[in-house]
PDB file of C-alpha atoms in Angstrom:
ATOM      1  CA  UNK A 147       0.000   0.000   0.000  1.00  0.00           C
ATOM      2  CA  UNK A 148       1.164   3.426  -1.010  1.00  0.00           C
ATOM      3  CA  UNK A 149       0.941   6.136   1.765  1.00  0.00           C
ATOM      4  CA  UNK A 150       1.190   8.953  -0.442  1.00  0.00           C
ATOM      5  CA  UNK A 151       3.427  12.293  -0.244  1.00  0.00           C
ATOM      6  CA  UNK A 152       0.852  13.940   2.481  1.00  0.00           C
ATOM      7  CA  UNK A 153       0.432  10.948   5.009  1.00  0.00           C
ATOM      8  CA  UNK A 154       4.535  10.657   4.839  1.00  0.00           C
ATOM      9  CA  UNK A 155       4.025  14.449   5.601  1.00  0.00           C
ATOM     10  CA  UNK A 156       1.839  13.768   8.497  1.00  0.00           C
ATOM     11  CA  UNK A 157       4.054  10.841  10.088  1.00  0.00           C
ATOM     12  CA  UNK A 158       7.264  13.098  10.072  1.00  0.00           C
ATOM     13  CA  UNK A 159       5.766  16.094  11.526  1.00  0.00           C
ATOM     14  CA  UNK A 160       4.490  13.493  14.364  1.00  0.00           C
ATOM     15  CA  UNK A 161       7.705  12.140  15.390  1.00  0.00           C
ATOM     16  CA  UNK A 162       9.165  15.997  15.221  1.00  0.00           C
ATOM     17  CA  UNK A 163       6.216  17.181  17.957  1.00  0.00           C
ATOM     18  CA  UNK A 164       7.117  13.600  19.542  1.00  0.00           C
ATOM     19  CA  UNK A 165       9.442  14.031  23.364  1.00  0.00           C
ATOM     20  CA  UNK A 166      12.685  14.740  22.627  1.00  0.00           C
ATOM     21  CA  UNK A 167      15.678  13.193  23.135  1.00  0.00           C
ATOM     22  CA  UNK A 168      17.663  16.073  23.614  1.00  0.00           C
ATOM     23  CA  UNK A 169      19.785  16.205  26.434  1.00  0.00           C
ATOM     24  CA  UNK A 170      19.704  19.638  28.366  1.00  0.00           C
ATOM     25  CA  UNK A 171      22.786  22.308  28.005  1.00  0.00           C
ATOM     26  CA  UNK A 172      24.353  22.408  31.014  1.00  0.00           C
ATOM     27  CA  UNK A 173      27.531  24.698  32.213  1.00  0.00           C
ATOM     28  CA  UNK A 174      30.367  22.025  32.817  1.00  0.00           C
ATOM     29  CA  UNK A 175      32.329  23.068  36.043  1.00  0.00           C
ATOM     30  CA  UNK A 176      36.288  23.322  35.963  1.00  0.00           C
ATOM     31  CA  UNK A 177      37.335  22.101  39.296  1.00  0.00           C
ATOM     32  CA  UNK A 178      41.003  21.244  40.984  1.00  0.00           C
ATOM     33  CA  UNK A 179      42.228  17.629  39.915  1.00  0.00           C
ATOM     34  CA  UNK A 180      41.533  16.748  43.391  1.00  0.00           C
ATOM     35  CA  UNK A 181      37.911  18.013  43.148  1.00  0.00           C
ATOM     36  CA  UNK A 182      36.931  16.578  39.449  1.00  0.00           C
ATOM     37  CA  UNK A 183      38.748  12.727  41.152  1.00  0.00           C
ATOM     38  CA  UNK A 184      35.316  13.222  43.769  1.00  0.00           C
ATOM     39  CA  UNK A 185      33.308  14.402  41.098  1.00  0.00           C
ATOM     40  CA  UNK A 186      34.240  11.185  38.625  1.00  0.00           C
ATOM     41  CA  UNK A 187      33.674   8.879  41.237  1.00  0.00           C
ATOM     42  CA  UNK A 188      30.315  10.854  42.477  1.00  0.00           C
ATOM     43  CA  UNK A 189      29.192  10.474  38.855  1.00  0.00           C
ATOM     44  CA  UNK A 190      29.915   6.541  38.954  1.00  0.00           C
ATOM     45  CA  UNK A 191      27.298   6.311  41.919  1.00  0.00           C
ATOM     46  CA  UNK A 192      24.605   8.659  41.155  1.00  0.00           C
ATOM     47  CA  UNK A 193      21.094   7.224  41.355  1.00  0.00           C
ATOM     48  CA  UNK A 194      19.068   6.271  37.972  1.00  0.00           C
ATOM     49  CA  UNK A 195      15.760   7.448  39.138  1.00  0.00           C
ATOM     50  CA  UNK A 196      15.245  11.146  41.223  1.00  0.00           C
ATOM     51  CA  UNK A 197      11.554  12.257  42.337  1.00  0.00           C
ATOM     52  CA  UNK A 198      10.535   9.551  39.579  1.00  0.00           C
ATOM     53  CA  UNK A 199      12.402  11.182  36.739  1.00  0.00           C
ATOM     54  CA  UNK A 200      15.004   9.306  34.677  1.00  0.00           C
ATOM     55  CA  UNK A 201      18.362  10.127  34.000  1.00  0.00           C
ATOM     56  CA  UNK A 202      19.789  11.005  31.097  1.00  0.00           C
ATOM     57  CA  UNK A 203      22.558  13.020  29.474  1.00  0.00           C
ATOM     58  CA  UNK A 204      23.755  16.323  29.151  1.00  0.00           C
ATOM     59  CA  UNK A 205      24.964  18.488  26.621  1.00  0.00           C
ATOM     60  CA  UNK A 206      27.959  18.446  26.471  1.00  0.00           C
ATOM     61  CA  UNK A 207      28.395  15.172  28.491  1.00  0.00           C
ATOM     62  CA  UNK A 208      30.987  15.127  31.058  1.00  0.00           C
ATOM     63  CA  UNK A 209      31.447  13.161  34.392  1.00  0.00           C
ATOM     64  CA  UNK A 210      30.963  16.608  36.232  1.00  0.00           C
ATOM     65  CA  UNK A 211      27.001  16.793  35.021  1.00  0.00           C
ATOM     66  CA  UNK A 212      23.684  14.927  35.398  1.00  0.00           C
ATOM     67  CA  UNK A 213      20.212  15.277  34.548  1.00  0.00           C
ATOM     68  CA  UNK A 214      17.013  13.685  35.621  1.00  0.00           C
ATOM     69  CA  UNK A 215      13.969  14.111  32.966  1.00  0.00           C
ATOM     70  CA  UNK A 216      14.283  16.848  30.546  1.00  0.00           C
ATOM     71  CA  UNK A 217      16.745  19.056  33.015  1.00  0.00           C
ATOM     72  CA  UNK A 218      13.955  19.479  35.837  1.00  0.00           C
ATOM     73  CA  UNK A 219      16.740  17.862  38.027  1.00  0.00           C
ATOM     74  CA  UNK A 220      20.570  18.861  37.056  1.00  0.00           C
ATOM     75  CA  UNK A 221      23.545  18.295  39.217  1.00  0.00           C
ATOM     76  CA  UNK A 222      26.919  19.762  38.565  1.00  0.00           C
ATOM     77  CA  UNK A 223      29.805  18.666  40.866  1.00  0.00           C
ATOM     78  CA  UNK A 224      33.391  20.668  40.994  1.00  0.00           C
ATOM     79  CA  UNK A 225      31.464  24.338  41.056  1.00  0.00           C
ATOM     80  CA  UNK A 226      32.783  27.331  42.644  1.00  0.00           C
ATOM     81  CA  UNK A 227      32.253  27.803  46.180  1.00  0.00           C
ATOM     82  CA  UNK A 228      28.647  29.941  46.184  1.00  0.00           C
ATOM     83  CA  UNK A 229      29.424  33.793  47.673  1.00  0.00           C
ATOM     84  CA  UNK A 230      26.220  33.313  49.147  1.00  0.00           C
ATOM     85  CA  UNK A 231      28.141  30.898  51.835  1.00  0.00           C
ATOM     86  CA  UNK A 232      29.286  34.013  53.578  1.00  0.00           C
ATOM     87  CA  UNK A 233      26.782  35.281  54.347  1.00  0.00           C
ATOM     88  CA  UNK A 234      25.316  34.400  58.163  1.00  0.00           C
ATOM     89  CA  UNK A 235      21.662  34.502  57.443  1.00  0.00           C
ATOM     90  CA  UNK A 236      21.920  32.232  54.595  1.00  0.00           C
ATOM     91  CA  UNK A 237      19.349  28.976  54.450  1.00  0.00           C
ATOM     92  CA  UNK A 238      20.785  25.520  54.689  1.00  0.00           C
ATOM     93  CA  UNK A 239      19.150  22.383  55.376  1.00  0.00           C
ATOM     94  CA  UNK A 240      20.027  18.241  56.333  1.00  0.00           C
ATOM     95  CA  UNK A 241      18.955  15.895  53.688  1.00  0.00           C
ATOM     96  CA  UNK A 242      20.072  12.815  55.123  1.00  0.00           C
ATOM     97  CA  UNK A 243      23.529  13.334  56.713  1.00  0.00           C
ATOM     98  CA  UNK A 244      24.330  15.932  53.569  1.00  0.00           C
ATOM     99  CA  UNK A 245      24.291  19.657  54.135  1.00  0.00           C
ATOM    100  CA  UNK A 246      23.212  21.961  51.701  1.00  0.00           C
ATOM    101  CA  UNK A 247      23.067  25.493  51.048  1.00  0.00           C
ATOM    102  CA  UNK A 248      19.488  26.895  49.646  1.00  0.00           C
ATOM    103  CA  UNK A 249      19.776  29.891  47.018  1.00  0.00           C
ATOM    104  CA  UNK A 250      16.492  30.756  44.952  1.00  0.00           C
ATOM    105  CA  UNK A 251      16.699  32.170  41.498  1.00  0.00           C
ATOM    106  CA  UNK A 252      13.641  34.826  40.214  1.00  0.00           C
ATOM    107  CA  UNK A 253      11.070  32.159  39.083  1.00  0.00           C
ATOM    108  CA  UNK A 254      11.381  30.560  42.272  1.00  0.00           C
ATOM    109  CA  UNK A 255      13.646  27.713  40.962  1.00  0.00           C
ATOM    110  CA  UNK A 256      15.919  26.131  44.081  1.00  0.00           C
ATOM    111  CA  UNK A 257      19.645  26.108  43.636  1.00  0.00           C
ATOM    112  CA  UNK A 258      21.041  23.266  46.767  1.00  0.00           C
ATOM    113  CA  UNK A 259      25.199  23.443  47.018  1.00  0.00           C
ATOM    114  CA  UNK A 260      27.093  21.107  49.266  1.00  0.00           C
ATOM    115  CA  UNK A 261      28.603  22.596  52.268  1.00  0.00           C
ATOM    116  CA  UNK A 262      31.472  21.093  54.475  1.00  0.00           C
ATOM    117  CA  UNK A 263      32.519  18.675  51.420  1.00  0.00           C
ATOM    118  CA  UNK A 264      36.263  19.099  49.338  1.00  0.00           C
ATOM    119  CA  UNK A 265      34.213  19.412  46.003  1.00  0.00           C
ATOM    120  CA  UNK A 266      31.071  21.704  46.398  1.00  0.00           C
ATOM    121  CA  UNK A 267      27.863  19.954  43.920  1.00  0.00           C
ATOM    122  CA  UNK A 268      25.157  21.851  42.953  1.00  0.00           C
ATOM    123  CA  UNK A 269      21.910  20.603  42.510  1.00  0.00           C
ATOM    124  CA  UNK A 270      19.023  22.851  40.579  1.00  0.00           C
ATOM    125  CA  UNK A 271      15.696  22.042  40.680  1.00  0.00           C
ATOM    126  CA  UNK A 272      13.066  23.639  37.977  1.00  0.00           C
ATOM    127  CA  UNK A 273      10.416  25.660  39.555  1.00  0.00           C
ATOM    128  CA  UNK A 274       8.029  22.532  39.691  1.00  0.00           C
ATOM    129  CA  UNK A 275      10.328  22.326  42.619  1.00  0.00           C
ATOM    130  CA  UNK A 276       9.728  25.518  45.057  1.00  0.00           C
ATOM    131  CA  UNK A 277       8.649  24.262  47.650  1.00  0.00           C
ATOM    132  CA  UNK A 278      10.477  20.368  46.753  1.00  0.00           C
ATOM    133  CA  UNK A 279      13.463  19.794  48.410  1.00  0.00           C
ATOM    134  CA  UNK A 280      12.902  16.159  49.201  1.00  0.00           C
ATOM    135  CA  UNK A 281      14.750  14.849  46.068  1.00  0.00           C
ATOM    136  CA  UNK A 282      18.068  15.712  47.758  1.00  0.00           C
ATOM    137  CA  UNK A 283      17.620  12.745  49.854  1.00  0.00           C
ATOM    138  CA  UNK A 284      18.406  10.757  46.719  1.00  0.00           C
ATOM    139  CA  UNK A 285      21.802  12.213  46.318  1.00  0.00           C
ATOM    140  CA  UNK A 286      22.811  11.763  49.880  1.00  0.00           C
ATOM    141  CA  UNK A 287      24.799   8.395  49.944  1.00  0.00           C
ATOM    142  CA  UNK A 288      26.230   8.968  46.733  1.00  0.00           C
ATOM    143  CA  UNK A 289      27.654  12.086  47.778  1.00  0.00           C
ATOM    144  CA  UNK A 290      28.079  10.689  51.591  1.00  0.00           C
ATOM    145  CA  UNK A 291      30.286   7.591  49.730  1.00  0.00           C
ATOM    146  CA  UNK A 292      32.473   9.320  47.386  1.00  0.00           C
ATOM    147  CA  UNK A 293      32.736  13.927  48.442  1.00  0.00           C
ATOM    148  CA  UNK A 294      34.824  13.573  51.797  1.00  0.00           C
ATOM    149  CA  UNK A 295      33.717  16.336  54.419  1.00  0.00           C
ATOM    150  CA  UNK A 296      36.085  18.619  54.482  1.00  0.00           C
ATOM    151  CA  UNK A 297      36.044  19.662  58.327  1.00  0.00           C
TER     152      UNK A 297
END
């Protein structure tokens, strides 16, 4: 049977409004040798599965980034220490044995960095996430296993 020029049409336009399999841009961190040698093995024991999402790549794919869904969940380990950290009335919070520093952007998205560890990871959550910080927990004993406290 011959589908005809307009229902070939039809079926590629489909698959082009179909999910994509992009993977989400994501800033790659430059961090000491000693930091990126955390951040590899960090990388190696990162969960499959955060707040139900899968992970998948990023663009460009390093050992330094991760993404769960379509970037609502992207960690980046070996980042700067936040400025933020100096200042006293800044919010932090325990998810499981891991501290982490809270910083908000405009649209409400949450920005968690590690705090007493000898590479600093950033998680960022997409605004879906406000008032979410339970998918932290997740990273805890990967990070616990493999970012030595630094204290």
């Amino acid at each position: 049977m011959f589908l005809g020029p307009s229902v070939a049409t039809l079926l590629l336009a489909a698959a082009g409004c179909s999910a994509t399999d992009a993977a989400p841009s994501v800033t790659v961190p430059t961090p000491s040798a000693q930091a990126a040698t955390y951040c590899r093995a960090l990388h190696k024991e990162l969960p499959g599965t955060v707040a139900g999402l899968d992970r998948g790549d990023t663009a460009p794919e390093s050992e330094l980034t991760a993404a769960w869904g379509d970037g609502e969940i992207v960690l980046r380990c070996g980042v700067p220490r936040p400025v933020k950290m100096d200042d006293p009335n800044s919010k932090a919070l325990d998810a499981d044995g891991v501290e982490w520093m809270l910083e908000q952007s405009d649209d409400g998205a949450p920005r968690f960095t590690t705090t007493f560890r000898k590479a600093y990871v950033e998680v960022s959550f997409s605004p879906a996430y406000a008032h979410d910080a339970s998918p932290l927990a997740a990273f805890a004993r990967a990070v616990g296993r493999t970012v030595p406290p630094s204290l």
